[in-house]
Amino acid sequence: MPALNLYAACLAAICAHSFYTGTRLALAVSALRMTDAPATVGVIMMAYALLPALLAPRIGRAADRHGVRALLHGCLWLLVGAGAALWWLPHGAAVLTAAAALVGLGFNAFAVSIQKLIGGLPPTAKQIDLSAAERRKRNFGTLATASSISSFAGPLLAGRALDQLAAGAVFGLLAVLPMLAWMLSLGWQLPPGAAPVTAPAPALAAVATVAGAPVRSPLLTRPLWPLAVATVMLTVAGDALGFLTPIIGQAQGFAATTVGGIVSAFAMGSFVVRLASRLFIARLREWTYLSLTLFASAAILLLYAQVLSAPALTVLSFVLGAWLGLAQPMTQSLLHQSVPEQRVGEALGARLALVGTAQAAGPLVFGLGAQALGTGPTLALASLALAISGVYTVRAGKVAGR
């Protein structure tokens, strides 16, 4: 069997993530065509993150204890099944909500698997002189670059297809992508860290320490609170744009292709900065970058509320994507530095649970806010929350010395 390498894992991630981002846009547009109430759309989109918020830590622990191969294959077929159901079943609120929940669960299980695999890859010949932390930072930067490609391709493909095809056919077309990811994963020889843990139960249950504090629930102990806050609020920044853009587009009469282009500009911004990051990412200070990104996101969302033309929204979407582009590899790098190796899967699951909670609450809050206050005031409140989080993260960076 061929050994798993970084680029094979990233290619599979592009296929799975393109399905995820494409179905998010397609479901939002389908829901808006079914109802004009943003709150109803918010409830449907909230389902994407509901099951991950509840189950991600257990998925992470399963990856630690039983290995990732079965989890990887199972979640990809769950995505295929959800796409096939949306192709075959009539689109009512219940069907869209259930499908969103299954897609969210399947993709988040895939994310835990692929991140654990990439975090455990041995050094290549070009990385032999790098420390483990620097190597992981670069590898996660490459994964983030791959995610930018799929964040761009998925909405663009879905938006274009929705203007040409029936919604059911669009979901059937998208379901081919996770099937391709599964085919790519067949025969991978996984790194040692991806195998089931053979340590005795007491060793697995042992309490590790981070900065002298016990880690009984990764990301939820005091030393890691700032990382948890940054993770949640950076998710809110991206989701605010992703959720409210289709609502703005519906109000302004934009075509689905135009809405997909605005959302894809976010991914293009992330792709550009991630592609260039190999030249400078090793020199970036993680906490400094996260703080600046929170402040920049606050300013951009405040501007986003003031403009309604498609070109201006596209530019702002691109700039926000560029700022958020390196946030994911930075938080993943900090997480791997802060948590013992035998609990990395659990910590990744805890991170995805936080992200899932933010993604579950975000659409509902944004939907209710847009319906009660309008998109402008809703974005302004999100901007204020981001700025406050930036201040908190600056203090954390000073304590950590980075």
Short mmCIF file of C-alpha atoms in Angstrom, two decimals:
data_model
loop_
_atom_site.label_atom_id
_atom_site.label_comp_id
_atom_site.label_asym_id
_atom_site.label_seq_id
_atom_site.Cartn_x
_atom_site.Cartn_y
_atom_site.Cartn_z
CA MET A 1 0.00 0.00 0.00
CA PRO A 2 1.31 3.51 -0.77
CA ALA A 3 2.23 5.60 2.27
CA LEU A 4 -0.09 8.49 2.95
CA ASN A 5 1.45 11.82 2.04
CA LEU A 6 0.37 15.39 2.65
CA TYR A 7 -0.81 16.07 -0.89
CA ALA A 8 -2.92 12.90 -1.15
CA ALA A 9 -4.66 13.84 2.11
CA CYS A 10 -5.21 17.40 0.88
CA LEU A 11 -6.71 16.21 -2.42
CA ALA A 12 -9.25 14.07 -0.55
CA ALA A 13 -9.96 17.03 1.74
CA ILE A 14 -10.65 19.25 -1.29
CA CYS A 15 -13.26 16.80 -2.57
CA ALA A 16 -15.03 16.39 0.79
CA HIS A 17 -14.91 20.09 1.67
CA SER A 18 -16.15 21.14 -1.80
CA PHE A 19 -19.22 18.99 -1.15
CA TYR A 20 -19.70 20.59 2.27
CA THR A 21 -19.38 24.21 1.09
CA GLY A 22 -21.40 23.56 -2.04
CA THR A 23 -24.30 21.99 -0.16
CA ARG A 24 -24.28 24.84 2.40
CA LEU A 25 -24.90 27.38 -0.36
CA ALA A 26 -27.34 25.13 -2.21
CA LEU A 27 -29.35 24.47 0.94
CA ALA A 28 -29.43 28.17 1.83
CA VAL A 29 -30.65 29.14 -1.64
CA SER A 30 -33.17 26.28 -1.71
CA ALA A 31 -34.50 27.33 1.70
CA LEU A 32 -34.77 30.98 0.64
CA ARG A 33 -36.69 29.94 -2.46
CA MET A 34 -39.05 28.01 -0.18
CA THR A 35 -39.54 30.79 2.41
CA ASP A 36 -38.69 34.49 2.77
CA ALA A 37 -38.23 34.25 6.56
CA PRO A 38 -34.50 34.49 7.51
CA ALA A 39 -35.24 32.87 10.90
CA THR A 40 -36.56 29.73 9.19
CA VAL A 41 -33.45 29.57 7.03
CA GLY A 42 -31.39 30.06 10.17
CA VAL A 43 -32.98 27.02 11.81
CA ILE A 44 -32.24 24.86 8.75
CA MET A 45 -28.62 26.05 8.56
CA MET A 46 -28.21 25.62 12.32
CA ALA A 47 -28.74 21.89 11.80
CA TYR A 48 -25.36 21.74 10.02
CA ALA A 49 -23.59 22.22 13.33
CA LEU A 50 -26.02 20.67 15.80
CA LEU A 51 -24.77 17.07 15.78
CA PRO A 52 -21.06 18.04 15.56
CA ALA A 53 -21.53 20.29 18.60
CA LEU A 54 -22.92 17.33 20.55
CA LEU A 55 -20.77 14.48 19.24
CA ALA A 56 -17.40 15.90 18.12
CA PRO A 57 -15.51 15.11 21.38
CA ARG A 58 -16.74 11.49 21.23
CA ILE A 59 -15.67 11.29 17.58
CA GLY A 60 -12.23 12.57 18.57
CA ARG A 61 -11.88 10.02 21.37
CA ALA A 62 -12.95 7.26 18.96
CA ALA A 63 -10.21 8.37 16.54
CA ASP A 64 -7.65 8.23 19.37
CA ARG A 65 -8.66 4.79 20.62
CA HIS A 66 -9.73 2.93 17.49
CA GLY A 67 -7.81 4.60 14.66
CA VAL A 68 -9.18 6.71 11.84
CA ARG A 69 -9.54 4.36 8.86
CA ALA A 70 -13.09 3.15 9.60
CA LEU A 71 -14.13 6.63 10.73
CA LEU A 72 -12.75 8.19 7.55
CA HIS A 73 -14.55 5.78 5.22
CA GLY A 74 -17.80 5.81 7.19
CA CYS A 75 -18.14 9.58 7.26
CA LEU A 76 -17.46 9.88 3.52
CA TRP A 77 -20.27 7.44 2.76
CA LEU A 78 -22.52 9.38 5.11
CA LEU A 79 -21.89 12.45 2.94
CA VAL A 80 -22.66 10.47 -0.21
CA GLY A 81 -25.91 9.24 1.35
CA ALA A 82 -26.99 12.74 2.37
CA GLY A 83 -26.37 14.06 -1.14
CA ALA A 84 -28.29 11.16 -2.67
CA ALA A 85 -31.22 11.77 -0.30
CA LEU A 86 -31.37 15.44 -1.34
CA TRP A 87 -31.32 14.35 -4.97
CA TRP A 88 -34.16 11.86 -4.52
CA LEU A 89 -36.48 13.27 -1.82
CA PRO A 90 -38.80 16.29 -2.22
CA HIS A 91 -37.40 19.42 -0.59
CA GLY A 92 -39.43 20.40 2.45
CA ALA A 93 -38.17 22.02 5.64
CA ALA A 94 -37.84 18.65 7.44
CA VAL A 95 -35.82 17.06 4.62
CA LEU A 96 -33.48 20.06 4.30
CA THR A 97 -32.94 20.19 8.07
CA ALA A 98 -32.22 16.45 8.38
CA ALA A 99 -29.87 16.51 5.42
CA ALA A 100 -28.02 19.51 6.82
CA ALA A 101 -27.53 17.66 10.13
CA LEU A 102 -26.12 14.57 8.39
CA VAL A 103 -23.79 16.60 6.15
CA GLY A 104 -22.52 18.55 9.16
CA LEU A 105 -21.87 15.38 11.17
CA GLY A 106 -20.21 13.56 8.29
CA PHE A 107 -17.91 16.40 7.34
CA ASN A 108 -16.84 17.15 10.90
CA ALA A 109 -15.96 13.47 11.43
CA PHE A 110 -13.93 13.68 8.24
CA ALA A 111 -12.21 16.82 9.52
CA VAL A 112 -11.17 15.11 12.77
CA SER A 113 -9.79 12.17 10.77
CA ILE A 114 -7.83 14.16 8.23
CA GLN A 115 -6.44 16.63 10.79
CA LYS A 116 -5.24 13.78 13.01
CA LEU A 117 -3.62 12.13 10.00
CA ILE A 118 -1.83 15.29 8.92
CA GLY A 119 -0.76 16.19 12.45
CA GLY A 120 0.92 12.77 12.74
CA LEU A 121 2.75 12.72 9.41
CA PRO A 122 6.50 12.04 9.71
CA PRO A 123 8.92 14.67 8.35
CA THR A 124 9.78 14.62 4.68
CA ALA A 125 13.33 15.05 3.40
CA LYS A 126 12.75 18.80 3.09
CA GLN A 127 11.36 19.04 6.64
CA ILE A 128 14.01 17.03 8.44
CA ASP A 129 15.61 20.14 9.98
CA LEU A 130 12.32 21.60 11.22
CA SER A 131 10.96 21.19 14.72
CA ALA A 132 7.71 19.25 15.14
CA ALA A 133 5.82 22.50 15.81
CA GLU A 134 7.16 24.22 12.68
CA ARG A 135 6.48 21.11 10.58
CA ARG A 136 2.88 20.89 11.77
CA LYS A 137 2.38 24.61 11.16
CA ARG A 138 3.50 24.21 7.55
CA ASN A 139 1.49 21.03 7.02
CA PHE A 140 -1.67 22.59 8.44
CA GLY A 141 -0.98 25.65 6.28
CA THR A 142 -0.98 23.38 3.23
CA LEU A 143 -4.25 21.78 4.39
CA ALA A 144 -5.70 25.25 4.88
CA THR A 145 -4.64 26.17 1.32
CA ALA A 146 -6.45 23.07 0.05
CA SER A 147 -9.53 24.11 2.06
CA SER A 148 -9.44 27.51 0.36
CA ILE A 149 -9.61 25.86 -3.03
CA SER A 150 -12.67 23.86 -1.99
CA SER A 151 -14.25 26.85 -0.24
CA PHE A 152 -14.00 28.65 -3.58
CA ALA A 153 -14.93 25.75 -5.85
CA GLY A 154 -17.89 24.40 -3.85
CA PRO A 155 -20.07 27.56 -3.71
CA LEU A 156 -19.12 28.56 -7.26
CA LEU A 157 -20.07 25.15 -8.63
CA ALA A 158 -23.29 25.06 -6.61
CA GLY A 159 -24.30 28.61 -7.54
CA ARG A 160 -23.67 28.03 -11.23
CA ALA A 161 -25.51 24.70 -11.17
CA LEU A 162 -28.52 26.19 -9.34
CA ASP A 163 -29.00 28.67 -12.18
CA GLN A 164 -28.96 25.85 -14.75
CA LEU A 165 -30.38 22.73 -13.04
CA ALA A 166 -33.11 21.67 -10.65
CA ALA A 167 -32.03 21.75 -7.01
CA GLY A 168 -32.23 17.95 -6.65
CA ALA A 169 -29.88 17.44 -9.60
CA VAL A 170 -27.40 19.88 -8.05
CA PHE A 171 -27.20 17.82 -4.85
CA GLY A 172 -26.80 14.62 -6.87
CA LEU A 173 -23.92 16.22 -8.77
CA LEU A 174 -22.25 17.34 -5.54
CA ALA A 175 -22.56 13.83 -4.03
CA VAL A 176 -19.95 12.60 -6.52
CA LEU A 177 -17.29 14.58 -4.62
CA PRO A 178 -17.19 12.59 -1.33
CA MET A 179 -17.27 9.40 -3.40
CA LEU A 180 -14.09 10.59 -5.13
CA ALA A 181 -12.53 11.32 -1.71
CA TRP A 182 -13.35 7.77 -0.60
CA MET A 183 -11.77 6.32 -3.75
CA LEU A 184 -8.64 8.38 -3.12
CA SER A 185 -8.38 7.09 0.47
CA LEU A 186 -8.50 3.41 -0.49
CA GLY A 187 -5.20 1.68 0.17
CA TRP A 188 -3.56 4.47 2.16
CA GLN A 189 -0.85 3.22 4.49
CA LEU A 190 -1.59 5.40 7.49
CA PRO A 191 1.08 6.88 9.80
CA PRO A 192 1.58 5.28 13.25
CA GLY A 193 -0.39 8.03 15.01
CA ALA A 194 -3.50 7.07 13.04
CA ALA A 195 -3.55 3.50 14.35
CA PRO A 196 -5.63 2.46 17.38
CA VAL A 197 -4.01 3.27 20.72
CA THR A 198 -2.77 0.14 22.43
CA ALA A 199 -1.91 1.72 25.79
CA PRO A 200 -3.80 0.33 28.80
CA ALA A 201 -6.95 2.09 29.92
CA PRO A 202 -5.31 3.80 32.95
CA ALA A 203 -2.78 5.43 30.64
CA LEU A 204 -5.51 6.70 28.36
CA ALA A 205 -7.43 8.09 31.30
CA ALA A 206 -4.41 9.75 32.88
CA VAL A 207 -4.74 13.48 33.36
CA ALA A 208 -2.17 15.46 31.38
CA THR A 209 -0.99 18.93 32.22
CA VAL A 210 -0.69 22.14 30.26
CA ALA A 211 1.17 25.03 31.88
CA GLY A 212 0.79 23.27 35.22
CA ALA A 213 -3.01 22.96 34.96
CA PRO A 214 -4.91 19.68 34.57
CA VAL A 215 -6.45 19.01 31.18
CA ARG A 216 -9.62 17.02 31.79
CA SER A 217 -11.49 18.53 28.87
CA PRO A 218 -9.25 19.96 26.12
CA LEU A 219 -9.85 23.60 25.19
CA LEU A 220 -12.16 24.08 28.17
CA THR A 221 -9.53 24.55 30.90
CA ARG A 222 -8.39 27.98 31.95
CA PRO A 223 -4.99 28.04 30.16
CA LEU A 224 -6.73 27.31 26.86
CA TRP A 225 -9.76 29.59 27.26
CA PRO A 226 -8.27 32.32 25.02
CA LEU A 227 -7.72 29.77 22.26
CA ALA A 228 -11.32 28.60 22.65
CA VAL A 229 -12.61 32.20 22.45
CA ALA A 230 -10.49 32.94 19.37
CA THR A 231 -11.67 29.72 17.70
CA VAL A 232 -15.35 30.53 18.31
CA MET A 233 -15.20 34.19 17.31
CA LEU A 234 -13.21 33.59 14.12
CA THR A 235 -15.85 31.03 13.20
CA VAL A 236 -18.53 33.64 13.86
CA ALA A 237 -16.77 36.10 11.54
CA GLY A 238 -16.75 33.71 8.62
CA ASP A 239 -20.27 32.42 9.27
CA ALA A 240 -21.72 35.93 9.53
CA LEU A 241 -20.61 36.61 5.99
CA GLY A 242 -21.55 33.16 4.70
CA PHE A 243 -25.06 33.24 6.21
CA LEU A 244 -26.03 36.87 5.60
CA THR A 245 -24.70 37.12 2.02
CA PRO A 246 -27.51 34.96 0.53
CA ILE A 247 -30.06 37.05 2.49
CA ILE A 248 -28.54 40.29 1.17
CA GLY A 249 -28.43 38.77 -2.32
CA GLN A 250 -32.09 37.75 -2.13
CA ALA A 251 -33.07 41.25 -1.00
CA GLN A 252 -31.04 42.88 -3.78
CA GLY A 253 -32.20 40.47 -6.48
CA PHE A 254 -28.77 38.93 -7.13
CA ALA A 255 -28.63 35.73 -9.20
CA ALA A 256 -27.46 32.56 -7.44
CA THR A 257 -24.26 32.71 -9.50
CA THR A 258 -23.56 36.22 -8.14
CA VAL A 259 -24.16 35.11 -4.55
CA GLY A 260 -21.88 32.11 -5.12
CA GLY A 261 -19.23 34.44 -6.54
CA ILE A 262 -19.34 36.70 -3.46
CA VAL A 263 -19.03 33.74 -1.10
CA SER A 264 -16.27 32.25 -3.27
CA ALA A 265 -14.30 35.51 -3.11
CA PHE A 266 -13.87 34.81 0.61
CA ALA A 267 -12.27 31.47 -0.26
CA MET A 268 -10.12 33.08 -2.96
CA GLY A 269 -8.75 35.54 -0.41
CA SER A 270 -7.91 32.65 1.92
CA PHE A 271 -6.30 30.74 -0.93
CA VAL A 272 -4.03 33.63 -1.95
CA VAL A 273 -2.73 34.27 1.56
CA ARG A 274 -2.33 30.57 2.31
CA LEU A 275 -0.47 29.98 -0.94
CA ALA A 276 1.96 32.77 -0.09
CA SER A 277 2.19 31.77 3.59
CA ARG A 278 4.93 29.19 3.02
CA LEU A 279 7.30 32.14 2.66
CA PHE A 280 6.51 33.66 6.05
CA ILE A 281 4.26 31.46 8.22
CA ALA A 282 7.19 30.08 10.26
CA ARG A 283 7.99 33.63 11.43
CA LEU A 284 4.45 34.56 12.48
CA ARG A 285 3.63 34.80 16.18
CA GLU A 286 0.40 32.85 16.65
CA TRP A 287 -1.32 35.01 19.29
CA THR A 288 -0.34 38.28 17.59
CA TYR A 289 -1.79 37.10 14.31
CA LEU A 290 -5.03 35.89 15.91
CA SER A 291 -5.50 39.22 17.72
CA LEU A 292 -4.95 41.29 14.58
CA THR A 293 -7.32 39.02 12.66
CA LEU A 294 -10.11 39.56 15.19
CA PHE A 295 -9.74 43.35 14.97
CA ALA A 296 -9.58 43.29 11.16
CA SER A 297 -12.66 41.05 10.96
CA ALA A 298 -14.58 43.47 13.18
CA ALA A 299 -13.76 46.37 10.86
CA ILE A 300 -14.61 44.45 7.69
CA LEU A 301 -18.01 43.26 8.95
CA LEU A 302 -18.84 46.82 9.96
CA LEU A 303 -18.10 47.94 6.38
CA TYR A 304 -19.99 44.94 4.97
CA ALA A 305 -23.16 46.26 6.57
CA GLN A 306 -22.83 49.58 4.74
CA VAL A 307 -22.46 48.44 1.11
CA LEU A 308 -25.00 46.65 -1.05
CA SER A 309 -23.37 46.45 -4.48
CA ALA A 310 -22.07 43.07 -5.63
CA PRO A 311 -18.56 44.29 -6.57
CA ALA A 312 -18.03 45.98 -3.18
CA LEU A 313 -19.33 42.94 -1.30
CA THR A 314 -17.00 40.75 -3.36
CA VAL A 315 -13.96 42.87 -2.45
CA LEU A 316 -14.82 42.86 1.26
CA SER A 317 -15.44 39.12 1.16
CA PHE A 318 -12.00 38.62 -0.42
CA VAL A 319 -10.27 40.77 2.22
CA LEU A 320 -12.01 39.00 5.10
CA GLY A 321 -11.04 35.64 3.61
CA ALA A 322 -7.42 36.80 3.37
CA TRP A 323 -7.33 37.76 7.07
CA LEU A 324 -9.04 34.56 8.23
CA GLY A 325 -6.95 32.42 5.88
CA LEU A 326 -4.24 31.57 8.39
CA ALA A 327 -6.41 31.52 11.51
CA GLN A 328 -7.17 27.79 11.18
CA PRO A 329 -3.52 26.60 10.88
CA MET A 330 -2.55 28.94 13.72
CA THR A 331 -5.18 27.55 16.10
CA GLN A 332 -4.40 23.97 15.05
CA SER A 333 -0.68 24.54 15.64
CA LEU A 334 -1.32 26.01 19.10
CA LEU A 335 -3.59 23.09 19.92
CA HIS A 336 -0.97 20.47 18.99
CA GLN A 337 1.63 22.35 21.06
CA SER A 338 -0.65 22.52 24.10
CA VAL A 339 -2.14 19.01 24.31
CA PRO A 340 -0.38 15.64 24.86
CA GLU A 341 -0.07 13.40 21.79
CA GLN A 342 -2.39 10.69 23.14
CA ARG A 343 -5.24 13.23 23.45
CA VAL A 344 -4.82 15.11 20.16
CA GLY A 345 -7.90 13.48 18.61
CA GLU A 346 -9.99 14.36 21.65
CA ALA A 347 -8.70 17.94 21.55
CA LEU A 348 -9.48 18.23 17.84
CA GLY A 349 -12.95 16.92 18.60
CA ALA A 350 -13.36 19.50 21.38
CA ARG A 351 -12.27 22.24 18.97
CA LEU A 352 -14.82 21.08 16.40
CA ALA A 353 -17.47 20.94 19.13
CA LEU A 354 -16.81 24.61 19.89
CA VAL A 355 -16.86 25.44 16.19
CA GLY A 356 -20.05 23.41 15.83
CA THR A 357 -21.69 25.22 18.73
CA ALA A 358 -20.82 28.57 17.17
CA GLN A 359 -22.07 27.39 13.78
CA ALA A 360 -25.28 26.06 15.33
CA ALA A 361 -26.05 29.22 17.28
CA GLY A 362 -24.77 31.63 14.63
CA PRO A 363 -27.34 31.04 11.87
CA LEU A 364 -30.22 31.13 14.36
CA VAL A 365 -28.95 34.34 15.99
CA PHE A 366 -28.14 35.95 12.64
CA GLY A 367 -31.49 34.87 11.21
CA LEU A 368 -33.46 36.26 14.15
CA GLY A 369 -31.34 39.41 14.15
CA ALA A 370 -31.78 39.98 10.42
CA GLN A 371 -35.53 39.46 10.72
CA ALA A 372 -35.93 41.71 13.78
CA LEU A 373 -33.23 44.36 13.24
CA GLY A 374 -32.04 44.02 9.66
CA THR A 375 -28.67 42.84 8.35
CA GLY A 376 -26.87 46.12 9.14
CA PRO A 377 -27.41 46.18 12.92
CA THR A 378 -26.81 42.41 13.11
CA LEU A 379 -23.41 42.77 11.45
CA ALA A 380 -22.60 45.74 13.69
CA LEU A 381 -23.26 43.65 16.83
CA ALA A 382 -21.08 40.84 15.46
CA SER A 383 -18.35 43.41 14.80
CA LEU A 384 -18.50 44.62 18.41
CA ALA A 385 -18.21 41.06 19.75
CA LEU A 386 -15.15 40.44 17.56
CA ALA A 387 -13.44 43.61 18.77
CA ILE A 388 -13.99 42.65 22.45
CA SER A 389 -12.58 39.18 21.73
CA GLY A 390 -9.54 40.78 20.09
CA VAL A 391 -8.77 42.68 23.30
CA TYR A 392 -9.01 39.44 25.31
CA THR A 393 -6.69 37.63 22.88
CA VAL A 394 -4.08 40.42 23.06
CA ARG A 395 -3.86 39.83 26.83
CA ALA A 396 -3.51 36.08 26.28
CA GLY A 397 -0.67 36.64 23.83
CA LYS A 398 1.22 38.77 26.35
CA VAL A 399 0.89 36.05 28.99
CA ALA A 400 2.02 33.33 26.55
CA GLY A 401 4.87 35.45 25.21
CA ARG A 402 3.83 34.87 21.59
#
